[in-house]
PDB file of C-alpha atoms in Angstrom:
ATOM      1  CA  MET A   1     247.000  92.826 -44.680  1.00 51.00           C
ATOM      2  CA  SER A   2     245.489  93.677 -47.828  1.00 53.00           C
ATOM      3  CA  TYR A   3     245.471  97.315 -49.241  1.00 57.00           C
ATOM      4  CA  SER A   4     243.727  98.763 -52.405  1.00 62.00           C
ATOM      5  CA  SER A   5     246.708 100.564 -54.078  1.00 86.00           C
ATOM      6  CA  PRO A   6     250.122 101.391 -52.858  1.00 91.00           C
ATOM      7  CA  ILE A   7     251.347 104.669 -51.108  1.00 93.00           C
ATOM      8  CA  LYS A   8     254.350 106.619 -53.238  1.00 94.00           C
ATOM      9  CA  CYS A   9     255.543 109.756 -51.475  1.00 94.00           C
ATOM     10  CA  LYS A  10     257.571 111.657 -53.787  1.00 93.00           C
ATOM     11  CA  VAL A  11     260.462 114.251 -52.918  1.00 93.00           C
ATOM     12  CA  THR A  12     258.190 117.268 -51.664  1.00 91.00           C
ATOM     13  CA  GLN A  13     259.036 120.782 -53.309  1.00 89.00           C
ATOM     14  CA  TRP A  14     260.100 122.024 -50.155  1.00 87.00           C
ATOM     15  CA  PHE A  15     263.622 119.768 -50.095  1.00 90.00           C
ATOM     16  CA  LEU A  16     263.662 120.884 -53.793  1.00 91.00           C
ATOM     17  CA  TRP A  17     263.598 124.915 -53.152  1.00 92.00           C
ATOM     18  CA  ARG A  18     266.465 124.475 -50.369  1.00 91.00           C
ATOM     19  CA  ALA A  19     268.359 122.397 -52.548  1.00 91.00           C
ATOM     20  CA  VAL A  20     267.983 124.681 -55.477  1.00 93.00           C
ATOM     21  CA  LEU A  21     269.126 127.834 -52.675  1.00 94.00           C
ATOM     22  CA  MET A  22     271.882 125.778 -51.781  1.00 94.00           C
ATOM     23  CA  LEU A  23     273.525 125.292 -55.385  1.00 95.00           C
ATOM     24  CA  VAL A  24     272.473 129.188 -56.380  1.00 95.00           C
ATOM     25  CA  MET A  25     274.395 130.252 -53.055  1.00 96.00           C
ATOM     26  CA  PHE A  26     276.885 128.070 -53.053  1.00 96.00           C
ATOM     27  CA  GLY A  27     277.597 128.598 -56.867  1.00 96.00           C
ATOM     28  CA  GLY A  28     277.356 132.585 -56.516  1.00 97.00           C
ATOM     29  CA  PHE A  29     279.890 132.488 -53.701  1.00 97.00           C
ATOM     30  CA  CYS A  30     282.175 130.235 -55.807  1.00 97.00           C
ATOM     31  CA  ILE A  31     281.908 133.239 -58.880  1.00 97.00           C
ATOM     32  CA  TYR A  32     282.709 135.554 -56.446  1.00 97.00           C
ATOM     33  CA  PHE A  33     285.743 134.306 -54.787  1.00 97.00           C
ATOM     34  CA  PHE A  34     286.756 133.396 -58.539  1.00 97.00           C
ATOM     35  CA  TYR A  35     286.457 136.562 -59.816  1.00 97.00           C
ATOM     36  CA  ASP A  36     288.298 138.461 -56.762  1.00 97.00           C
ATOM     37  CA  TRP A  37     291.161 135.959 -57.321  1.00 97.00           C
ATOM     38  CA  LYS A  38     291.290 136.645 -61.079  1.00 96.00           C
ATOM     39  CA  VAL A  39     290.306 140.312 -61.534  1.00 95.00           C
ATOM     40  CA  GLY A  40     289.059 142.171 -58.206  1.00 96.00           C
ATOM     41  CA  TYR A  41     291.818 142.039 -56.092  1.00 97.00           C
ATOM     42  CA  PRO A  42     294.525 142.668 -58.799  1.00 97.00           C
ATOM     43  CA  GLU A  43     292.185 145.510 -60.169  1.00 96.00           C
ATOM     44  CA  LYS A  44     292.513 146.834 -56.602  1.00 96.00           C
ATOM     45  CA  ASN A  45     296.228 146.667 -56.771  1.00 97.00           C
ATOM     46  CA  VAL A  46     296.352 148.452 -60.024  1.00 97.00           C
ATOM     47  CA  VAL A  47     293.777 151.522 -58.211  1.00 97.00           C
ATOM     48  CA  VAL A  48     296.285 151.497 -55.042  1.00 97.00           C
ATOM     49  CA  ALA A  49     300.347 151.216 -57.456  1.00 97.00           C
ATOM     50  CA  ASN A  50     298.392 154.542 -59.419  1.00 97.00           C
ATOM     51  CA  TYR A  51     297.511 155.960 -56.142  1.00 97.00           C
ATOM     52  CA  VAL A  52     300.581 155.704 -54.476  1.00 97.00           C
ATOM     53  CA  ALA A  53     302.162 157.241 -57.899  1.00 96.00           C
ATOM     54  CA  PHE A  54     299.849 160.488 -57.661  1.00 96.00           C
ATOM     55  CA  THR A  55     300.519 160.657 -54.230  1.00 95.00           C
ATOM     56  CA  LYS A  56     304.422 160.549 -54.700  1.00 96.00           C
ATOM     57  CA  ALA A  57     303.655 163.225 -57.542  1.00 96.00           C
ATOM     58  CA  GLY A  58     302.705 165.303 -54.948  1.00 95.00           C
ATOM     59  CA  GLN A  59     305.474 164.963 -52.914  1.00 95.00           C
ATOM     60  CA  ASP A  60     308.256 165.555 -55.653  1.00 96.00           C
ATOM     61  CA  TRP A  61     306.179 168.232 -56.313  1.00 95.00           C
ATOM     62  CA  THR A  62     307.109 170.304 -53.219  1.00 94.00           C
ATOM     63  CA  VAL A  63     310.876 169.713 -54.659  1.00 95.00           C
ATOM     64  CA  GLU A  64     311.956 173.430 -56.800  1.00 94.00           C
ATOM     65  CA  GLU A  65     314.532 170.850 -58.516  1.00 94.00           C
ATOM     66  CA  ASN A  66     311.661 168.847 -60.098  1.00 94.00           C
ATOM     67  CA  ARG A  67     308.912 170.978 -60.303  1.00 93.00           C
ATOM     68  CA  ASN A  68     311.501 173.408 -62.389  1.00 93.00           C
ATOM     69  CA  ARG A  69     312.271 170.028 -64.775  1.00 94.00           C
ATOM     70  CA  TRP A  70     308.644 168.569 -64.228  1.00 95.00           C
ATOM     71  CA  GLU A  71     307.773 167.439 -67.253  1.00 94.00           C
ATOM     72  CA  GLU A  72     310.771 165.713 -67.886  1.00 94.00           C
ATOM     73  CA  TYR A  73     310.809 164.747 -64.516  1.00 96.00           C
ATOM     74  CA  VAL A  74     306.844 162.945 -64.788  1.00 96.00           C
ATOM     75  CA  ALA A  75     308.197 161.297 -67.899  1.00 95.00           C
ATOM     76  CA  GLU A  76     311.293 159.327 -65.967  1.00 95.00           C
ATOM     77  CA  GLN A  77     308.947 158.288 -63.034  1.00 96.00           C
ATOM     78  CA  THR A  78     307.001 154.657 -63.656  1.00 96.00           C
ATOM     79  CA  ILE A  79     304.108 153.361 -61.290  1.00 96.00           C
ATOM     80  CA  PRO A  80     305.246 151.565 -58.343  1.00 96.00           C
ATOM     81  CA  PHE A  81     303.939 148.179 -59.133  1.00 95.00           C
ATOM     82  CA  GLY A  82     306.704 146.325 -57.819  1.00 93.00           C
ATOM     83  CA  ASP A  83     308.462 143.115 -58.363  1.00 92.00           C
ATOM     84  CA  ASP A  84     305.665 140.322 -57.898  1.00 94.00           C
ATOM     85  CA  ALA A  85     303.372 140.307 -61.352  1.00 94.00           C
ATOM     86  CA  SER A  86     301.172 137.713 -59.773  1.00 94.00           C
ATOM     87  CA  LEU A  87     299.638 141.088 -57.459  1.00 96.00           C
ATOM     88  CA  TYR A  88     298.204 141.997 -60.648  1.00 96.00           C
ATOM     89  CA  PRO A  89     296.198 141.679 -63.722  1.00 95.00           C
ATOM     90  CA  ASP A  90     297.816 139.176 -66.811  1.00 93.00           C
ATOM     91  CA  GLY A  91     299.168 141.865 -69.009  1.00 93.00           C
ATOM     92  CA  THR A  92     300.051 144.581 -66.669  1.00 94.00           C
ATOM     93  CA  ASP A  93     303.076 146.638 -67.686  1.00 95.00           C
ATOM     94  CA  MET A  94     305.358 146.497 -64.620  1.00 95.00           C
ATOM     95  CA  ASN A  95     307.225 149.721 -65.895  1.00 95.00           C
ATOM     96  CA  GLU A  96     303.974 151.518 -66.881  1.00 96.00           C
ATOM     97  CA  LYS A  97     305.028 155.270 -66.781  1.00 96.00           C
ATOM     98  CA  TRP A  98     302.906 157.656 -64.420  1.00 96.00           C
ATOM     99  CA  PRO A  99     299.355 159.161 -66.013  1.00 95.00           C
ATOM    100  CA  SER A 100     299.948 161.600 -68.392  1.00 93.00           C
ATOM    101  CA  ILE A 101     297.699 163.787 -66.132  1.00 95.00           C
ATOM    102  CA  LEU A 102     299.993 164.055 -64.042  1.00 95.00           C
ATOM    103  CA  GLY A 103     303.010 166.295 -66.390  1.00 94.00           C
ATOM    104  CA  ASP A 104     300.251 168.780 -66.610  1.00 93.00           C
ATOM    105  CA  LYS A 105     302.333 171.446 -64.542  1.00 92.00           C
ATOM    106  CA  ALA A 106     299.154 174.377 -64.138  1.00 93.00           C
ATOM    107  CA  ALA A 107     297.480 171.499 -63.495  1.00 93.00           C
ATOM    108  CA  MET A 108     299.433 170.402 -60.553  1.00 93.00           C
ATOM    109  CA  ARG A 109     299.823 173.848 -59.193  1.00 92.00           C
ATOM    110  CA  ASP A 110     296.383 174.486 -59.528  1.00 92.00           C
ATOM    111  CA  LYS A 111     294.800 171.159 -57.998  1.00 92.00           C
ATOM    112  CA  SER A 112     297.742 169.411 -56.474  1.00 92.00           C
ATOM    113  CA  ASP A 113     297.951 165.621 -56.645  1.00 93.00           C
ATOM    114  CA  GLU A 114     294.880 165.169 -54.780  1.00 94.00           C
ATOM    115  CA  GLY A 115     292.734 166.998 -57.531  1.00 94.00           C
ATOM    116  CA  LEU A 116     294.187 165.485 -60.423  1.00 95.00           C
ATOM    117  CA  TRP A 117     293.401 162.197 -58.750  1.00 96.00           C
ATOM    118  CA  ARG A 118     289.950 163.048 -58.205  1.00 95.00           C
ATOM    119  CA  ASP A 119     290.026 163.817 -62.339  1.00 95.00           C
ATOM    120  CA  TYR A 120     291.708 160.769 -63.240  1.00 96.00           C
ATOM    121  CA  SER A 121     290.001 158.251 -60.870  1.00 96.00           C
ATOM    122  CA  ALA A 122     287.247 159.612 -62.235  1.00 95.00           C
ATOM    123  CA  ILE A 123     287.693 159.130 -65.743  1.00 95.00           C
ATOM    124  CA  LYS A 124     288.961 155.312 -64.907  1.00 95.00           C
ATOM    125  CA  GLY A 125     285.625 154.244 -62.805  1.00 95.00           C
ATOM    126  CA  TRP A 126     288.158 153.803 -60.012  1.00 96.00           C
ATOM    127  CA  PRO A 127     287.404 155.026 -56.229  1.00 94.00           C
ATOM    128  CA  GLN A 128     288.360 158.274 -55.224  1.00 92.00           C
ATOM    129  CA  ALA A 129     288.856 157.599 -51.708  1.00 93.00           C
ATOM    130  CA  VAL A 130     291.970 154.737 -51.549  1.00 95.00           C
ATOM    131  CA  ASP A 131     293.280 153.622 -47.957  1.00 94.00           C
ATOM    132  CA  PRO A 132     296.821 151.785 -49.427  1.00 93.00           C
ATOM    133  CA  SER A 133     297.489 150.251 -45.983  1.00 91.00           C
ATOM    134  CA  GLU A 134     293.889 148.501 -46.252  1.00 92.00           C
ATOM    135  CA  ASP A 135     293.024 148.571 -50.388  1.00 94.00           C
ATOM    136  CA  LYS A 136     296.237 146.204 -51.336  1.00 95.00           C
ATOM    137  CA  LYS A 137     295.707 142.571 -51.735  1.00 95.00           C
ATOM    138  CA  GLY A 138     298.947 140.524 -51.199  1.00 95.00           C
ATOM    139  CA  ALA A 139     299.763 137.517 -52.396  1.00 95.00           C
ATOM    140  CA  TYR A 140     298.254 135.200 -49.147  1.00 95.00           C
ATOM    141  CA  LYS A 141     294.956 137.663 -49.193  1.00 95.00           C
ATOM    142  CA  ILE A 142     294.683 136.674 -53.315  1.00 96.00           C
ATOM    143  CA  LYS A 143     295.552 133.257 -52.353  1.00 96.00           C
ATOM    144  CA  GLU A 144     292.508 133.065 -50.395  1.00 97.00           C
ATOM    145  CA  GLN A 145     289.879 133.963 -52.621  1.00 97.00           C
ATOM    146  CA  LEU A 146     291.057 131.217 -54.758  1.00 97.00           C
ATOM    147  CA  TYR A 147     291.132 128.136 -52.102  1.00 97.00           C
ATOM    148  CA  ALA A 148     287.403 130.306 -50.912  1.00 97.00           C
ATOM    149  CA  ALA A 149     286.590 129.403 -54.683  1.00 97.00           C
ATOM    150  CA  ILE A 150     287.361 126.187 -54.757  1.00 97.00           C
ATOM    151  CA  VAL A 151     285.788 124.929 -51.360  1.00 97.00           C
ATOM    152  CA  CYS A 152     282.202 126.686 -52.858  1.00 97.00           C
ATOM    153  CA  LEU A 153     282.713 124.879 -56.004  1.00 97.00           C
ATOM    154  CA  VAL A 154     283.405 121.549 -54.047  1.00 97.00           C
ATOM    155  CA  LEU A 155     279.709 122.371 -51.823  1.00 96.00           C
ATOM    156  CA  THR A 156     278.129 123.280 -55.251  1.00 96.00           C
ATOM    157  CA  LEU A 157     279.024 119.840 -56.906  1.00 96.00           C
ATOM    158  CA  ILE A 158     278.137 118.356 -53.593  1.00 94.00           C
ATOM    159  CA  ALA A 159     274.575 120.207 -53.712  1.00 93.00           C
ATOM    160  CA  LEU A 160     273.764 119.230 -57.241  1.00 94.00           C
ATOM    161  CA  TYR A 161     274.562 115.701 -56.539  1.00 93.00           C
ATOM    162  CA  TYR A 162     272.101 115.458 -54.177  1.00 89.00           C
ATOM    163  CA  PHE A 163     269.465 116.945 -55.874  1.00 91.00           C
ATOM    164  CA  LEU A 164     269.989 115.589 -59.210  1.00 92.00           C
ATOM    165  CA  ARG A 165     269.959 111.584 -57.160  1.00 89.00           C
ATOM    166  CA  THR A 166     267.235 112.529 -54.766  1.00 89.00           C
ATOM    167  CA  ARG A 167     264.802 114.978 -57.146  1.00 89.00           C
ATOM    168  CA  HIS A 168     263.441 111.348 -59.221  1.00 90.00           C
ATOM    169  CA  ARG A 169     263.236 109.230 -56.188  1.00 93.00           C
ATOM    170  CA  ALA A 170     260.391 108.089 -53.825  1.00 95.00           C
ATOM    171  CA  MET A 171     259.487 106.354 -50.595  1.00 96.00           C
ATOM    172  CA  ILE A 172     256.821 103.302 -51.786  1.00 96.00           C
ATOM    173  CA  VAL A 173     254.642 101.037 -49.338  1.00 95.00           C
ATOM    174  CA  ASP A 174     252.552  98.247 -51.178  1.00 93.00           C
ATOM    175  CA  ASP A 175     250.747  95.015 -49.581  1.00 91.00           C
ATOM    176  CA  GLU A 176     254.363  93.136 -49.304  1.00 93.00           C
ATOM    177  CA  GLY A 177     256.648  95.378 -47.592  1.00 95.00           C
ATOM    178  CA  TYR A 178     258.482  99.331 -47.624  1.00 96.00           C
ATOM    179  CA  THR A 179     260.844 100.211 -51.121  1.00 95.00           C
ATOM    180  CA  ALA A 180     262.912 102.770 -49.577  1.00 95.00           C
ATOM    181  CA  PRO A 181     264.048 106.007 -51.440  1.00 93.00           C
ATOM    182  CA  THR A 182     267.059 104.258 -52.781  1.00 91.00           C
ATOM    183  CA  GLY A 183     265.257 101.496 -54.412  1.00 92.00           C
ATOM    184  CA  LYS A 184     265.895  98.606 -51.519  1.00 93.00           C
ATOM    185  CA  LYS A 185     262.353  96.774 -51.588  1.00 95.00           C
ATOM    186  CA  ILE A 186     262.567  95.604 -47.553  1.00 95.00           C
ATOM    187  CA  PRO A 187     259.652  92.890 -46.937  1.00 95.00           C
ATOM    188  CA  PHE A 188     257.100  93.442 -43.735  1.00 95.00           C
ATOM    189  CA  ASP A 189     258.458  90.080 -42.673  1.00 93.00           C
ATOM    190  CA  GLN A 190     261.822  90.921 -42.681  1.00 95.00           C
ATOM    191  CA  MET A 191     261.470  93.488 -40.713  1.00 96.00           C
ATOM    192  CA  ILE A 192     263.051  93.366 -37.287  1.00 95.00           C
ATOM    193  CA  THR A 193     262.602  97.077 -35.556  1.00 96.00           C
ATOM    194  CA  ILE A 194     261.234 100.445 -36.268  1.00 96.00           C
ATOM    195  CA  ASP A 195     262.621 103.223 -33.936  1.00 96.00           C
ATOM    196  CA  LYS A 196     260.733 105.940 -34.376  1.00 94.00           C
ATOM    197  CA  ARG A 197     261.442 108.195 -31.661  1.00 94.00           C
ATOM    198  CA  LYS A 198     262.398 111.254 -34.091  1.00 94.00           C
ATOM    199  CA  TRP A 199     259.218 110.437 -36.179  1.00 94.00           C
ATOM    200  CA  GLU A 200     257.054 113.330 -34.327  1.00 92.00           C
ATOM    201  CA  THR A 201     260.029 115.690 -33.748  1.00 91.00           C
ATOM    202  CA  LYS A 202     261.934 115.133 -37.085  1.00 92.00           C
ATOM    203  CA  GLY A 203     259.949 113.252 -39.371  1.00 93.00           C
ATOM    204  CA  LEU A 204     262.352 110.342 -39.340  1.00 95.00           C
ATOM    205  CA  ALA A 205     262.211 106.342 -38.778  1.00 96.00           C
ATOM    206  CA  TYR A 206     264.819 104.097 -38.999  1.00 96.00           C
ATOM    207  CA  ILE A 207     263.792 100.308 -39.990  1.00 96.00           C
ATOM    208  CA  THR A 208     266.296  97.432 -39.280  1.00 96.00           C
ATOM    209  CA  TYR A 209     266.006  94.500 -41.450  1.00 96.00           C
ATOM    210  CA  THR A 210     267.634  91.103 -42.638  1.00 94.00           C
ATOM    211  CA  ASP A 211     269.017  91.116 -45.984  1.00 89.00           C
ATOM    212  CA  GLU A 212     269.431  88.730 -48.760  1.00 88.00           C
ATOM    213  CA  ASN A 213     272.944  87.721 -47.015  1.00 87.00           C
ATOM    214  CA  GLY A 214     270.582  87.412 -43.493  1.00 87.00           C
ATOM    215  CA  GLU A 215     272.684  90.138 -42.297  1.00 92.00           C
ATOM    216  CA  GLU A 216     271.102  93.216 -40.472  1.00 94.00           C
ATOM    217  CA  ALA A 217     270.844  96.825 -42.183  1.00 94.00           C
ATOM    218  CA  LYS A 218     269.275  99.881 -41.895  1.00 95.00           C
ATOM    219  CA  ALA A 219     267.031 101.742 -43.820  1.00 95.00           C
ATOM    220  CA  THR A 220     265.735 105.883 -43.419  1.00 95.00           C
ATOM    221  CA  VAL A 221     262.199 106.473 -43.207  1.00 96.00           C
ATOM    222  CA  ASP A 222     262.491 110.335 -43.784  1.00 94.00           C
ATOM    223  CA  GLY A 223     259.005 112.615 -43.722  1.00 93.00           C
ATOM    224  CA  MET A 224     260.130 115.416 -44.326  1.00 92.00           C
ATOM    225  CA  VAL A 225     262.193 114.967 -47.429  1.00 92.00           C
ATOM    226  CA  TYR A 226     259.388 112.742 -49.249  1.00 93.00           C
ATOM    227  CA  GLY A 227     255.615 113.345 -48.722  1.00 91.00           C
ATOM    228  CA  GLN A 228     255.965 115.317 -45.881  1.00 89.00           C
ATOM    229  CA  PHE A 229     252.866 115.955 -43.471  1.00 90.00           C
ATOM    230  CA  LYS A 230     250.268 118.719 -44.785  1.00 89.00           C
ATOM    231  CA  GLU A 231     246.624 117.654 -43.758  1.00 87.00           C
ATOM    232  CA  GLU A 232     245.414 119.206 -46.915  1.00 85.00           C
ATOM    233  CA  ASP A 233     247.691 117.149 -48.620  1.00 83.00           C
ATOM    234  CA  GLY A 234     246.631 113.619 -46.387  1.00 87.00           C
ATOM    235  CA  ALA A 235     249.882 113.681 -44.565  1.00 91.00           C
ATOM    236  CA  PRO A 236     251.005 111.301 -47.365  1.00 93.00           C
ATOM    237  CA  ALA A 237     254.479 110.392 -45.341  1.00 94.00           C
ATOM    238  CA  GLU A 238     251.720 109.794 -41.940  1.00 95.00           C
ATOM    239  CA  ALA A 239     250.208 107.635 -44.049  1.00 94.00           C
ATOM    240  CA  LEU A 240     252.647 105.526 -45.123  1.00 95.00           C
ATOM    241  CA  PHE A 241     254.495 105.187 -42.058  1.00 95.00           C
ATOM    242  CA  GLN A 242     251.013 104.138 -40.290  1.00 95.00           C
ATOM    243  CA  ARG A 243     250.968 101.197 -43.351  1.00 95.00           C
ATOM    244  CA  ILE A 244     254.092 100.359 -42.058  1.00 95.00           C
ATOM    245  CA  LEU A 245     253.176  99.822 -38.840  1.00 95.00           C
ATOM    246  CA  ALA A 246     249.832  98.291 -39.381  1.00 93.00           C
ATOM    247  CA  ASN A 247     252.028  95.283 -41.355  1.00 93.00           C
ATOM    248  CA  PHE A 248     254.893  95.414 -38.802  1.00 93.00           C
ATOM    249  CA  GLU A 249     255.061  92.761 -35.943  1.00 92.00           C
ATOM    250  CA  GLY A 250     259.078  93.110 -34.425  1.00 90.00           C
ATOM    251  CA  GLU A 251     260.028  95.316 -32.126  1.00 93.00           C
ATOM    252  CA  LEU A 252     258.833  99.335 -31.550  1.00 93.00           C
ATOM    253  CA  ILE A 253     261.547 102.019 -30.338  1.00 93.00           C
ATOM    254  CA  GLU A 254     259.185 104.448 -28.939  1.00 89.00           C
ATOM    255  CA  LEU A 255     260.141 107.574 -27.080  1.00 68.00           C
ATOM    256  CA  VAL A 256     259.045 107.554 -23.824  1.00 56.00           C
ATOM    257  CA  SER A 257     257.185 111.171 -23.090  1.00 53.00           C
ATOM    258  CA  GLU A 258     258.165 113.132 -19.831  1.00 52.00           C
ATOM    259  CA  ASP A 259     254.685 113.221 -18.879  1.00 54.00           C
ATOM    260  CA  GLU A 260     254.812 109.726 -18.751  1.00 49.00           C
ATOM    261  CA  GLU A 261     257.780 109.567 -16.828  1.00 49.00           C
ATOM    262  CA  ASP A 262     256.085 111.821 -14.262  1.00 54.00           C
ATOM    263  CA  GLU A 263     253.487 110.171 -13.799  1.00 54.00           C
ATOM    264  CA  ASP A 264     255.779 106.992 -13.116  1.00 50.00           C
ATOM    265  CA  ASP A 265     257.946 109.012 -10.825  1.00 52.00           C
ATOM    266  CA  GLU A 266     254.539 110.372  -8.630  1.00 53.00           C
ATOM    267  CA  GLY A 267     253.081 106.669  -8.778  1.00 52.00           C
ATOM    268  CA  LYS A 268     256.165 105.240  -7.009  1.00 47.00           C
ATOM    269  CA  ALA A 269     256.489 108.467  -4.567  1.00 48.00           C
ATOM    270  CA  ASN A 270     252.516 107.922  -3.793  1.00 51.00           C
ATOM    271  CA  ALA A 271     253.288 104.389  -3.348  1.00 45.00           C
ATOM    272  CA  GLU A 272     256.146 104.743  -1.114  1.00 47.00           C
ATOM    273  CA  GLU A 273     254.118 107.403   0.818  1.00 48.00           C
ATOM    274  CA  GLY A 274     251.440 105.158   1.481  1.00 46.00           C
ATOM    275  CA  SER A 275     253.321 102.193   2.481  1.00 45.00           C
ATOM    276  CA  GLY A 276     254.776 104.441   5.006  1.00 47.00           C
ATOM    277  CA  SER A 277     251.696 105.712   6.153  1.00 44.00           C
ATOM    278  CA  SER A 278     250.530 102.007   6.646  1.00 42.00           C
ATOM    279  CA  ALA A 279     253.672 101.528   9.023  1.00 44.00           C
ATOM    280  CA  ASP A 280     253.479 104.733  10.710  1.00 50.00           C
ATOM    281  CA  ALA A 281     249.204 103.615  11.142  1.00 41.00           C
ATOM    282  CA  LEU A 282     250.084 100.265  12.110  1.00 39.00           C
ATOM    283  CA  GLU A 283     252.816 101.434  14.953  1.00 49.00           C
ATOM    284  CA  SER A 284     250.420 103.878  16.496  1.00 47.00           C
ATOM    285  CA  ALA A 285     247.251 100.965  16.597  1.00 43.00           C
ATOM    286  CA  GLU A 286     250.298  98.676  18.304  1.00 45.00           C
ATOM    287  CA  GLU A 287     250.658 102.219  21.142  1.00 46.00           C
ATOM    288  CA  SER A 288     247.598 102.645  21.779  1.00 45.00           C
ATOM    289  CA  GLU A 289     246.801  98.378  22.544  1.00 45.00           C
ATOM    290  CA  ASP A 290     249.647  98.916  24.974  1.00 48.00           C
ATOM    291  CA  SER A 291     248.302 101.779  26.580  1.00 44.00           C
ATOM    292  CA  LYS A 292     244.875  99.738  27.277  1.00 42.00           C
ATOM    293  CA  ASN A 293     246.652  97.135  28.602  1.00 45.00           C
ATOM    294  CA  PRO A 294     248.980  97.339  30.933  1.00 43.00           C
ATOM    295  CA  SER A 295     251.876  95.188  31.452  1.00 40.00           C
ATOM    296  CA  GLU A 296     251.023  91.889  33.112  1.00 42.00           C
ATOM    297  CA  ASN A 297     254.295  91.197  34.350  1.00 38.00           C
TER     298      ASN A 297
END
């Protein structure tokens, strides 16, 4: 069958927009997790360590011996960072002294450690409500952010690969055969079977054909990614697939609808019922004949 022009179905905007959304989503998560691994969680640990220092200052203030030499006492204290420097941002001074605001004896007496923490955290831009048991991030929690970032990076690269690979592809059908998005040309006379069971529901069909080596291979017709089925655009994917079917002479695998199966079952039931009725009628006729003709024995 000869046609005036081939049908070409390019990749749809529907697919491209979703690919872009996947890139943005995975890329955004990747940046988010990397930031928490490198900056966010370590900085939260700095806040917690400072908060603990203020809490300890409040407890130590209740000891008269400490109050009598408070400025000197505060100058001797260090923020309780611990021994694991990996929990904090690079360059953190692990022997950093208590903030100087805690050395103000009058302020400590009037505001207590809680009031001083509100003032100090406001200056630093830190949260005023801190729960050390919940807010402190252990080494395993920080590493989790790194692992999650790596996973998201891999997914981002995969999404980018498919986006770049697919955006210039197309399905084409002409007088000679079908050209798959991969660029593989499949002549009509080499097609063996077409499986269209998913065409109506998912826009997918599968062509089994004989390749140049005489072996069976498969190609896909994907109407959702290429062309689609918008009536205002002429339903390009449907037109392409119908042209393939019009030139196809092999085996077509179709999905039997439930209505057809119900009709077949109903027909079988009626046939069986009809057979049963005929047998009953015959038996009744025989009994009637016997009643009209008494035994001659």
